[in-house]
């Protein structure tokens, strides 16, 4: 087992400075006039404004950590529209929480071999800390897959009869046809229409109140996530006829496994387009001359990502110290990339297990 060396090792090897008495470093107090005091206070306030984050991160993600204990008034950062929907539809909020847990697991699966591995922070209502404050391609992916997770969870809950406000898709009725011929809509088609509609109202509510470039970016990526779920609806059919022949078919639309959506958005992440907002703030343009323009299905971002090699709280980077890497891999999970040139430690681990084939030779069946 190989682990990158911690970035604090270099600090431990640095020479220690001689200690100087505090009194020797403390200058004599200067004479301060009232005008100078006011000027100093104004400078301090300006410094505080400049060091505060540009915006508070999305907080509805925290619903996933609350489980069945969703209390709308206790979720920090919700805007009034989100709080109203939360109070009016408590059963849907439970589905939103399940969706949040699902998309976070999927995010961590997709980036398990990368320097940034979608790490969440315990007991932090922003879930990802300062990592999402930068308008990076990682933020673009998180907004897209979080929106997709809500659509998927609500759509599934509707069709399973868990919600009183929705059920099966009411629009898939009558006769239709595909490459195999005609069929009748029947069964219970997943109600993607309601899932998309509620997700758009709830997830986009915060961004619609903000008329800035970052809100425009988030809204675009939220829409990409919603359309990704719709993209992987599949047609399932049941045959009717003599001896199981398919002379007659009844079909319905069903959600695909969320992994397909995650894989698709991961590819969108790889091909994400760097953009800038137009002067009127209503659209995007390519970040540099010669760059391709973003389409409706492209994830978009403004800022370059940090390298995520070392701990940098300001940039939202947790570093890669302590992560496991592969000595033989040339990919992102390889020690050459994961360790960022800091070297790595090798640990040999011995495990003793009972093989299934050995148990069978002894007449013991295992699961």
C-alpha angles and dihedrals in degrees: 000000000000124000129184115246116253119258089230092071091080090054091053091054094049116108115261119243121233114257117247122202110259092229091060091057097046112095123215113271110262125225107265120202122205090250092052090048092053091048091050092050091050091051090050092052091048090051091051092051091050094049096048115098115265092239140354114259123247109281104187086085086074089071087081090065094051098062112186091346094084107153108175097209091054097055106099120223101021114142119228094263092052091047091050092052090046092053094044097047109033092158091056089050089061088055090048088054091051089048091051092054090047097051093045090054089048092049090052090048093051093050100033091117097044133091089245103050102175092260115185125212118234117238091004114125091206088061094205101041116215094340091094095050089079113077091231133145088259089060089048091055094046094051091048097048093042090055090046091050092056092049092049095047096047093044091051093047091052093054094044091056095245095127127062095207098059142023135165120350106281094198100065099084136127129022127330139163141220136176091296095053138259125345140170123244109240143133117053115312114201109259099236090159094065093041092054093043096052094041090053092049095047105034097040095045095092096047094048090062091056119070098196136110095259091054089052090052093049093048091051093050092044089056091049089056094050094049090048091064091049089049092065100048106132132206116239121187141187121211124227124191146080112325091355095301117160098233085126126031135189114199140182137180118253136184117254121229110287089239089075090057090047093050091049095049089046088059089047087053091055090052097038115148123231109223144167127219119254119247093261090051092231101107147011135257131189113282093229136019110271094027115123120252120250120253127208091266096049122098110233133205139173108204133056114246123249114246091249089217100124136028108277113163093185091058094039092244118146093188127227100263110134095017119132117243137183116245094203100042121100092194132088091286092057120110091240091064101026095051095047092220094303094114126239142244122238120220123187114211125190120203126187115206135164110243117224091229090055092051091051092054087056092051094253119130118210132192 
